[in-house]
Amino acid sequence: MILLTGAATPIIENNQTSMLPYFAGRTLSRMTIAYGLSLAFALAYGIFTAMNHRASHVMLPLLDIFQSVPVLGFLPVVFLLVLNRLPGTPGQELASIIMIFTAMAWAPTFGVIAGVNAIPADIKEASRAYGVRGFKYLRQIVLPAVYPELIWSSILAWGGGWYLIPIEEYIPGTVNLPGLGSYIAIAGRKPDLASALFGLIILVGIIFAIDQLVWRPLGRRAEKYKYETVAAPATETQRSIVGEGMRRYEGRLISPVTSFLKSEKSYFNRVVEITRLRRLLHARERLRFPERITRIPLWGKLASYAIFLSLVAVALAIIIPPKSQSIENAIATNFSLLANNVTALELFLNTLLSVSRLATAYCIALAWTLGAGILIARSSRLSRWLVPIFDIG
């Protein structure tokens, strides 16, 4: 009791704790707006790319380039660009939403492309024979086909957005937006470990509530819109705890687990059946993204890179102020993430350090992911404890 009282004292004394419901609402509003923009982008870009063969030669590689850029790589460009033109709180809110959008947009877009490519050829032929075209074809054929993939990819999109909120809501001396992310970031900066952990618990509770109240019902409904090559069984199969909990981690686990468990075929088959990996495997086969990239002509790849570099050049031209005006004066909030007097050698060495950190983090993640996957496959008792932890994380 004394320990609990001592831990609760900093939380109670924190004058921002009473504002947590308001902060949660502000964070959810930003996430919702960014997801709405991501959904609109995914439907427009994904459907057009999947249904226009010639345009896909450029748009598919361009999408792959943008989704390969780390989310934090957009941070300096977005905040410098927006705050330079729209200083103050409105600019901070807009930049924050754009940053969340860059974390959310790519997974739903690839999901839409996979859904359109999953439409069977006989369905397309029947729609042409019966004169189903234009908006009617889009509403009755395309949108139901992309619905399942869009739901699963949206779960990943929201996961990517949650990771970013402490960064996009609070940058010392520049950005301080009301929200759960800023509450956690400020508490960690003081440092106030109790308040930071309390804010994290609130965030985890919100994520869990959204998963239970939104994504699970939508996921069950999405099963009705899946194209199956064989008839579905008349009786409903029992839903596995592992299958429900590991859905959002399928993409992260599938490649290392499938390669590692080839020698242990029985365990691999169990993982595939329990965690619904067959659905993702079929989606990847329908999308055939690596094969489509290799079939794209050289002019399409060159055009996509040219468009990407042109956008980067335009952003730099807007961000960099004229010689008579410094970056600090160009931005009313005195925000600058650009380092001065950095030589080419230092930039190269810093890049090598960043790559080495990424490689080390990937090896660590791969090691524990493989171990956890094997434990989950072999022990249903351990899966009941591990999978909920993965779902929250």
Tab-separated table of C-alpha atoms in Angstrom:
chain	number	residue	atom	x	y	z
A	1	MET	CA	0.000	0.000	0.000
A	2	ILE	CA	2.837	2.381	0.815
A	3	LEU	CA	4.476	1.586	-2.516
A	4	LEU	CA	1.233	2.216	-4.388
A	5	THR	CA	0.706	5.495	-2.555
A	6	GLY	CA	4.245	6.599	-3.311
A	7	ALA	CA	3.854	5.696	-6.980
A	8	ALA	CA	0.516	7.503	-7.230
A	9	THR	CA	1.786	10.714	-5.641
A	10	PRO	CA	3.652	12.019	-8.738
A	11	ILE	CA	0.655	11.144	-10.901
A	12	ILE	CA	-1.722	13.082	-8.652
A	13	GLU	CA	0.654	16.027	-8.367
A	14	ASN	CA	1.016	16.198	-12.146
A	15	ASN	CA	-1.343	19.002	-13.147
A	16	GLN	CA	-1.878	17.420	-16.579
A	17	THR	CA	-3.239	14.123	-15.223
A	18	SER	CA	-6.737	15.538	-14.819
A	19	MET	CA	-6.656	16.457	-18.521
A	20	LEU	CA	-6.038	12.880	-19.704
A	21	PRO	CA	-9.608	12.323	-21.020
A	22	TYR	CA	-9.266	15.502	-23.083
A	23	PHE	CA	-5.787	14.454	-24.226
A	24	ALA	CA	-7.111	11.039	-25.257
A	25	GLY	CA	-9.856	12.692	-27.285
A	26	ARG	CA	-7.396	14.990	-29.061
A	27	THR	CA	-5.063	12.113	-29.902
A	28	LEU	CA	-7.928	9.967	-31.167
A	29	SER	CA	-9.215	12.852	-33.283
A	30	ARG	CA	-5.814	13.252	-34.976
A	31	MET	CA	-5.547	9.510	-35.528
A	32	THR	CA	-9.071	9.365	-36.961
A	33	ILE	CA	-8.516	12.282	-39.333
A	34	ALA	CA	-5.206	10.823	-40.504
A	35	TYR	CA	-6.819	7.413	-40.998
A	36	GLY	CA	-9.638	8.978	-43.006
A	37	LEU	CA	-7.081	10.609	-45.287
A	38	SER	CA	-5.138	7.339	-45.497
A	39	LEU	CA	-8.303	5.432	-46.374
A	40	ALA	CA	-9.190	7.885	-49.132
A	41	PHE	CA	-5.634	7.740	-50.490
A	42	ALA	CA	-5.543	3.935	-50.313
A	43	LEU	CA	-8.827	3.497	-52.175
A	44	ALA	CA	-8.042	6.061	-54.866
A	45	TYR	CA	-4.388	5.163	-55.418
A	46	GLY	CA	-4.788	1.415	-54.906
A	47	ILE	CA	-7.824	0.903	-57.142
A	48	PHE	CA	-6.400	3.074	-59.923
A	49	THR	CA	-3.031	1.288	-59.755
A	50	ALA	CA	-4.534	-2.198	-59.739
A	51	MET	CA	-7.017	-1.521	-62.557
A	52	ASN	CA	-4.732	0.500	-64.855
A	53	HIS	CA	-1.968	-1.713	-66.200
A	54	ARG	CA	0.058	1.031	-67.858
A	55	ALA	CA	-0.163	3.404	-64.883
A	56	SER	CA	0.912	0.613	-62.525
A	57	HIS	CA	4.321	0.573	-64.255
A	58	VAL	CA	5.043	3.908	-62.552
A	59	MET	CA	2.678	4.029	-59.583
A	60	LEU	CA	3.591	0.667	-58.068
A	61	PRO	CA	7.364	1.318	-57.866
A	62	LEU	CA	6.663	4.853	-56.633
A	63	LEU	CA	4.497	3.457	-53.840
A	64	ASP	CA	7.244	1.009	-52.931
A	65	ILE	CA	9.772	3.858	-52.754
A	66	PHE	CA	7.617	5.955	-50.423
A	67	GLN	CA	6.742	3.064	-48.107
A	68	SER	CA	10.447	2.197	-47.883
A	69	VAL	CA	11.291	5.644	-46.491
A	70	PRO	CA	11.393	5.502	-42.657
A	71	VAL	CA	8.525	7.405	-41.082
A	72	LEU	CA	10.889	9.611	-39.094
A	73	GLY	CA	12.597	10.492	-42.373
A	74	PHE	CA	9.530	12.592	-43.197
A	75	LEU	CA	9.728	14.443	-39.868
A	76	PRO	CA	12.153	17.276	-40.783
A	77	VAL	CA	10.580	17.860	-44.188
A	78	VAL	CA	6.977	17.862	-42.968
A	79	PHE	CA	7.486	20.096	-39.934
A	80	LEU	CA	9.828	22.507	-41.696
A	81	LEU	CA	7.525	22.741	-44.700
A	82	VAL	CA	4.291	23.209	-42.746
A	83	LEU	CA	5.594	25.432	-39.935
A	84	ASN	CA	7.388	27.604	-42.456
A	85	ARG	CA	4.092	28.368	-44.194
A	86	LEU	CA	1.626	28.018	-41.312
A	87	PRO	CA	3.234	28.826	-37.943
A	88	GLY	CA	1.537	28.362	-34.612
A	89	THR	CA	-0.919	25.762	-33.373
A	90	PRO	CA	-2.762	25.253	-36.701
A	91	GLY	CA	0.521	24.434	-38.410
A	92	GLN	CA	1.510	22.048	-35.623
A	93	GLU	CA	-1.834	20.247	-35.838
A	94	LEU	CA	-1.587	19.959	-39.617
A	95	ALA	CA	2.001	18.712	-39.492
A	96	SER	CA	1.054	16.188	-36.810
A	97	ILE	CA	-1.791	14.783	-38.905
A	98	ILE	CA	0.442	14.588	-41.982
A	99	MET	CA	3.072	12.688	-40.008
A	100	ILE	CA	0.472	10.173	-38.812
A	101	PHE	CA	-0.730	9.880	-42.408
A	102	THR	CA	2.776	8.947	-43.575
A	103	ALA	CA	2.774	6.138	-41.001
A	104	MET	CA	-0.700	4.874	-41.922
A	105	ALA	CA	-1.122	5.229	-45.669
A	106	TRP	CA	1.030	2.477	-47.167
A	107	ALA	CA	-0.379	-0.708	-45.608
A	108	PRO	CA	-4.026	-0.001	-46.617
A	109	THR	CA	-2.891	0.926	-50.121
A	110	PHE	CA	-1.135	-2.395	-50.614
A	111	GLY	CA	-4.173	-4.089	-49.090
A	112	VAL	CA	-6.459	-2.460	-51.661
A	113	ILE	CA	-4.151	-3.545	-54.494
A	114	ALA	CA	-4.173	-7.106	-53.144
A	115	GLY	CA	-7.963	-7.065	-52.882
A	116	VAL	CA	-8.479	-5.879	-56.464
A	117	ASN	CA	-6.054	-8.510	-57.757
A	118	ALA	CA	-7.983	-11.149	-55.781
A	119	ILE	CA	-11.124	-10.718	-57.901
A	120	PRO	CA	-11.518	-13.993	-59.854
A	121	ALA	CA	-11.446	-13.864	-63.637
A	122	ASP	CA	-14.915	-15.420	-63.931
A	123	ILE	CA	-16.373	-12.631	-61.779
A	124	LYS	CA	-14.816	-10.052	-64.091
A	125	GLU	CA	-16.143	-11.846	-67.175
A	126	ALA	CA	-19.615	-12.132	-65.673
A	127	SER	CA	-19.668	-8.434	-64.789
A	128	ARG	CA	-18.741	-7.527	-68.359
A	129	ALA	CA	-21.371	-9.886	-69.745
A	130	TYR	CA	-24.106	-8.359	-67.588
A	131	GLY	CA	-23.011	-4.799	-68.270
A	132	VAL	CA	-21.766	-4.021	-64.770
A	133	ARG	CA	-19.445	-1.099	-65.412
A	134	GLY	CA	-18.348	2.221	-63.976
A	135	PHE	CA	-19.502	3.144	-60.500
A	136	LYS	CA	-21.772	0.098	-60.327
A	137	TYR	CA	-18.786	-2.207	-60.905
A	138	LEU	CA	-16.805	-0.285	-58.315
A	139	ARG	CA	-19.558	-0.524	-55.702
A	140	GLN	CA	-20.699	-4.106	-56.293
A	141	ILE	CA	-17.445	-5.866	-57.248
A	142	VAL	CA	-14.344	-3.872	-56.302
A	143	LEU	CA	-15.261	-2.487	-52.877
A	144	PRO	CA	-16.502	-5.836	-51.479
A	145	ALA	CA	-13.318	-7.477	-52.782
A	146	VAL	CA	-10.976	-5.002	-51.085
A	147	TYR	CA	-12.933	-4.918	-47.811
A	148	PRO	CA	-11.225	-7.914	-46.098
A	149	GLU	CA	-7.691	-6.864	-47.035
A	150	LEU	CA	-8.478	-3.275	-46.091
A	151	ILE	CA	-9.551	-4.307	-42.587
A	152	TRP	CA	-6.401	-6.336	-41.858
A	153	SER	CA	-4.115	-3.671	-43.296
A	154	SER	CA	-5.937	-0.941	-41.357
A	155	ILE	CA	-5.019	-2.701	-38.110
A	156	LEU	CA	-1.362	-2.453	-39.118
A	157	ALA	CA	-1.865	1.176	-40.146
A	158	TRP	CA	-3.245	2.161	-36.741
A	159	GLY	CA	-0.393	0.304	-35.081
A	160	GLY	CA	2.085	2.395	-37.040
A	161	GLY	CA	0.242	5.576	-36.096
A	162	TRP	CA	0.280	4.800	-32.362
A	163	TYR	CA	4.052	4.418	-32.395
A	164	LEU	CA	4.438	7.980	-33.642
A	165	ILE	CA	2.273	10.008	-31.260
A	166	PRO	CA	4.954	10.835	-28.620
A	167	ILE	CA	7.124	12.285	-31.394
A	168	GLU	CA	4.599	14.208	-33.455
A	169	GLU	CA	2.835	15.714	-30.429
A	170	TYR	CA	5.888	16.953	-28.562
A	171	ILE	CA	9.184	18.350	-29.855
A	172	PRO	CA	11.025	20.390	-27.182
A	173	GLY	CA	10.864	24.102	-27.896
A	174	THR	CA	8.794	23.697	-31.040
A	175	VAL	CA	5.741	21.443	-30.850
A	176	ASN	CA	3.606	20.848	-27.757
A	177	LEU	CA	0.161	19.626	-28.723
A	178	PRO	CA	-2.320	18.356	-26.126
A	179	GLY	CA	-2.494	14.581	-26.322
A	180	LEU	CA	-1.450	11.294	-24.796
A	181	GLY	CA	1.812	11.359	-26.700
A	182	SER	CA	2.833	14.740	-25.321
A	183	TYR	CA	1.770	13.682	-21.802
A	184	ILE	CA	4.041	10.618	-21.988
A	185	ALA	CA	6.900	12.539	-23.614
A	186	ILE	CA	6.831	15.410	-21.100
A	187	ALA	CA	6.628	12.983	-18.167
A	188	GLY	CA	9.604	11.072	-19.501
A	189	ARG	CA	11.584	14.265	-20.019
A	190	LYS	CA	11.143	15.531	-16.423
A	191	PRO	CA	11.711	12.560	-15.572
A	192	ASP	CA	8.451	11.358	-14.040
A	193	LEU	CA	8.408	7.606	-14.535
A	194	ALA	CA	5.123	7.077	-12.700
A	195	SER	CA	3.224	9.543	-14.904
A	196	ALA	CA	4.856	8.172	-18.054
A	197	LEU	CA	3.828	4.624	-17.152
A	198	PHE	CA	0.333	5.798	-16.241
A	199	GLY	CA	-0.030	7.499	-19.615
A	200	LEU	CA	1.242	4.352	-21.314
A	201	ILE	CA	-1.340	2.262	-19.447
A	202	ILE	CA	-4.102	4.603	-20.627
A	203	LEU	CA	-2.805	4.310	-24.196
A	204	VAL	CA	-2.703	0.503	-23.994
A	205	GLY	CA	-6.264	0.492	-22.663
A	206	ILE	CA	-7.468	2.608	-25.579
A	207	ILE	CA	-5.701	0.348	-28.090
A	208	PHE	CA	-7.222	-2.744	-26.483
A	209	ALA	CA	-10.706	-1.186	-26.459
A	210	ILE	CA	-10.473	-0.227	-30.142
A	211	ASP	CA	-9.295	-3.735	-31.003
A	212	GLN	CA	-12.218	-5.336	-29.157
A	213	LEU	CA	-14.949	-2.886	-30.162
A	214	VAL	CA	-13.932	-2.012	-33.728
A	215	TRP	CA	-11.450	-4.344	-35.396
A	216	ARG	CA	-12.739	-7.702	-34.164
A	217	PRO	CA	-16.357	-7.105	-35.273
A	218	LEU	CA	-15.143	-5.732	-38.605
A	219	GLY	CA	-12.783	-8.694	-38.978
A	220	ARG	CA	-15.620	-11.166	-38.447
A	221	ARG	CA	-17.735	-9.303	-40.965
A	222	ALA	CA	-14.860	-9.289	-43.468
A	223	GLU	CA	-14.934	-13.103	-43.595
A	224	LYS	CA	-18.209	-12.857	-45.535
A	225	TYR	CA	-16.557	-10.976	-48.411
A	226	LYS	CA	-13.632	-13.319	-49.036
A	227	TYR	CA	-13.384	-15.063	-52.399
A	228	GLU	CA	-12.922	-18.783	-51.751
A	229	THR	CA	-11.932	-21.412	-54.295
A	230	VAL	CA	-13.810	-24.104	-52.319
A	231	ALA	CA	-17.109	-24.040	-50.492
A	232	ALA	CA	-16.949	-22.882	-46.899
A	233	PRO	CA	-17.955	-25.405	-44.203
A	234	ALA	CA	-21.538	-25.242	-42.987
A	235	THR	CA	-20.555	-25.081	-39.329
A	236	GLU	CA	-18.549	-22.234	-37.875
A	237	THR	CA	-15.072	-23.228	-36.754
A	238	GLN	CA	-13.902	-22.363	-33.265
A	239	ARG	CA	-11.891	-19.162	-33.145
A	240	SER	CA	-8.430	-19.695	-31.748
A	241	ILE	CA	-6.975	-17.283	-29.225
A	242	VAL	CA	-3.673	-17.474	-31.083
A	243	GLY	CA	-5.333	-16.725	-34.397
A	244	GLU	CA	-7.150	-13.710	-32.999
A	245	GLY	CA	-4.140	-12.297	-31.188
A	246	MET	CA	-1.459	-12.810	-33.845
A	247	ARG	CA	-3.365	-11.348	-36.784
A	248	ARG	CA	-1.504	-8.056	-36.815
A	249	TYR	CA	1.848	-9.815	-36.485
A	250	GLU	CA	1.397	-12.135	-39.446
A	251	GLY	CA	3.426	-9.956	-41.777
A	252	ARG	CA	6.292	-9.684	-39.320
A	253	LEU	CA	6.403	-13.391	-38.493
A	254	ILE	CA	5.639	-15.081	-41.776
A	255	SER	CA	8.974	-14.762	-43.594
A	256	PRO	CA	11.369	-15.794	-40.788
A	257	VAL	CA	9.052	-18.442	-39.386
A	258	THR	CA	8.387	-20.145	-42.720
A	259	SER	CA	12.084	-20.321	-43.582
A	260	PHE	CA	13.173	-21.497	-40.123
A	261	LEU	CA	10.509	-24.176	-39.645
A	262	LYS	CA	10.974	-26.016	-42.946
A	263	SER	CA	12.792	-28.761	-41.094
A	264	GLU	CA	9.955	-28.954	-38.553
A	265	LYS	CA	7.051	-29.344	-40.911
A	266	SER	CA	4.528	-30.440	-38.327
A	267	TYR	CA	5.047	-27.325	-36.202
A	268	PHE	CA	4.985	-25.101	-39.245
A	269	ASN	CA	1.664	-26.567	-40.407
A	270	ARG	CA	0.260	-25.940	-36.955
A	271	VAL	CA	1.370	-22.301	-37.010
A	272	VAL	CA	-0.139	-21.855	-40.478
A	273	GLU	CA	-3.495	-23.262	-39.424
A	274	ILE	CA	-3.694	-21.595	-36.002
A	275	THR	CA	-2.639	-18.095	-37.003
A	276	ARG	CA	-4.498	-17.894	-40.339
A	277	LEU	CA	-1.242	-17.434	-42.205
A	278	ARG	CA	-2.818	-19.118	-45.236
A	279	ARG	CA	-4.927	-16.025	-45.784
A	280	LEU	CA	-1.832	-13.832	-45.923
A	281	LEU	CA	-0.004	-16.322	-48.136
A	282	HIS	CA	-2.906	-16.320	-50.584
A	283	ALA	CA	-3.041	-12.521	-50.499
A	284	ARG	CA	0.651	-12.293	-51.310
A	285	GLU	CA	0.211	-14.806	-54.146
A	286	ARG	CA	-2.639	-12.745	-55.536
A	287	LEU	CA	-0.679	-9.534	-55.294
A	288	ARG	CA	2.576	-11.061	-56.628
A	289	PHE	CA	4.309	-7.797	-55.789
A	290	PRO	CA	7.962	-8.907	-56.298
A	291	GLU	CA	7.073	-10.553	-59.614
A	292	ARG	CA	5.156	-7.476	-60.762
A	293	ILE	CA	8.095	-5.251	-59.894
A	294	THR	CA	10.449	-7.411	-61.965
A	295	ARG	CA	8.030	-7.296	-64.912
A	296	ILE	CA	7.808	-3.512	-64.827
A	297	PRO	CA	9.748	-2.034	-67.754
A	298	LEU	CA	12.807	0.103	-67.226
A	299	TRP	CA	11.024	3.288	-68.254
A	300	GLY	CA	8.450	2.769	-65.496
A	301	LYS	CA	11.104	2.369	-62.817
A	302	LEU	CA	13.034	5.407	-64.083
A	303	ALA	CA	9.858	7.489	-64.185
A	304	SER	CA	8.955	6.545	-60.605
A	305	TYR	CA	12.419	7.489	-59.345
A	306	ALA	CA	12.288	10.748	-61.308
A	307	ILE	CA	8.938	11.652	-59.738
A	308	PHE	CA	10.251	10.851	-56.259
A	309	LEU	CA	13.401	12.952	-56.733
A	310	SER	CA	11.345	15.804	-58.182
A	311	LEU	CA	9.100	15.831	-55.124
A	312	VAL	CA	12.160	15.874	-52.860
A	313	ALA	CA	13.636	18.774	-54.850
A	314	VAL	CA	10.388	20.754	-54.652
A	315	ALA	CA	10.176	20.193	-50.884
A	316	LEU	CA	13.769	21.342	-50.396
A	317	ALA	CA	13.178	24.402	-52.562
A	318	ILE	CA	10.212	25.375	-50.419
A	319	ILE	CA	11.936	24.643	-47.110
A	320	ILE	CA	15.292	26.317	-47.744
A	321	PRO	CA	14.869	30.079	-47.232
A	322	PRO	CA	16.586	32.724	-49.364
A	323	LYS	CA	20.102	33.805	-48.502
A	324	SER	CA	18.881	36.951	-46.809
A	325	GLN	CA	16.813	34.943	-44.368
A	326	SER	CA	18.030	32.213	-42.056
A	327	ILE	CA	16.117	29.035	-41.347
A	328	GLU	CA	15.587	30.118	-37.745
A	329	ASN	CA	13.975	33.387	-38.837
A	330	ALA	CA	12.002	31.687	-41.592
A	331	ILE	CA	10.144	29.597	-39.034
A	332	ALA	CA	8.333	31.538	-36.360
A	333	THR	CA	8.748	28.776	-33.810
A	334	ASN	CA	12.517	28.741	-34.228
A	335	PHE	CA	12.373	25.103	-35.318
A	336	SER	CA	15.405	23.610	-37.046
A	337	LEU	CA	16.370	19.986	-37.488
A	338	LEU	CA	19.034	20.661	-40.104
A	339	ALA	CA	22.593	20.298	-38.874
A	340	ASN	CA	25.152	22.852	-39.968
A	341	ASN	CA	28.761	22.314	-41.069
A	342	VAL	CA	28.381	18.580	-41.712
A	343	THR	CA	31.004	17.224	-44.094
A	344	ALA	CA	30.369	14.496	-46.650
A	345	LEU	CA	32.552	12.075	-44.678
A	346	GLU	CA	30.609	12.726	-41.462
A	347	LEU	CA	27.340	12.229	-43.313
A	348	PHE	CA	28.607	8.928	-44.741
A	349	LEU	CA	29.795	7.702	-41.334
A	350	ASN	CA	26.526	8.712	-39.690
A	351	THR	CA	24.659	6.797	-42.382
A	352	LEU	CA	26.761	3.700	-41.680
A	353	LEU	CA	25.996	4.026	-37.972
A	354	SER	CA	22.278	4.262	-38.694
A	355	VAL	CA	22.395	1.192	-40.934
A	356	SER	CA	24.349	-0.748	-38.304
A	357	ARG	CA	21.776	0.142	-35.648
A	358	LEU	CA	18.966	-1.010	-37.926
A	359	ALA	CA	20.768	-4.277	-38.683
A	360	THR	CA	21.407	-4.920	-34.992
A	361	ALA	CA	17.799	-4.174	-34.062
A	362	TYR	CA	16.565	-6.447	-36.857
A	363	CYS	CA	18.764	-9.333	-35.672
A	364	ILE	CA	17.492	-8.921	-32.104
A	365	ALA	CA	13.875	-8.772	-33.288
A	366	LEU	CA	14.389	-11.804	-35.526
A	367	ALA	CA	15.930	-13.819	-32.686
A	368	TRP	CA	13.137	-13.303	-30.159
A	369	THR	CA	10.399	-13.500	-32.800
A	370	LEU	CA	11.561	-16.941	-33.923
A	371	GLY	CA	11.773	-18.150	-30.341
A	372	ALA	CA	8.327	-16.813	-29.494
A	373	GLY	CA	6.846	-18.321	-32.661
A	374	ILE	CA	8.199	-21.773	-31.824
A	375	LEU	CA	6.939	-21.553	-28.239
A	376	ILE	CA	3.493	-20.472	-29.414
A	377	ALA	CA	3.365	-23.316	-31.933
A	378	ARG	CA	4.376	-25.965	-29.386
A	379	SER	CA	2.450	-24.843	-26.315
A	380	SER	CA	-1.125	-23.604	-26.276
A	381	ARG	CA	-0.725	-22.732	-22.589
A	382	LEU	CA	2.145	-20.338	-23.290
A	383	SER	CA	0.243	-18.890	-26.238
A	384	ARG	CA	-2.535	-17.737	-23.903
A	385	TRP	CA	0.034	-15.610	-22.061
A	386	LEU	CA	2.270	-14.469	-24.914
A	387	VAL	CA	-0.241	-13.586	-27.628
A	388	PRO	CA	-2.136	-10.911	-25.629
A	389	ILE	CA	1.206	-9.280	-24.846
A	390	PHE	CA	2.079	-9.231	-28.564
A	391	ASP	CA	-1.365	-7.853	-29.378
A	392	ILE	CA	-0.920	-4.905	-27.012
A	393	GLY	CA	2.646	-4.255	-28.169
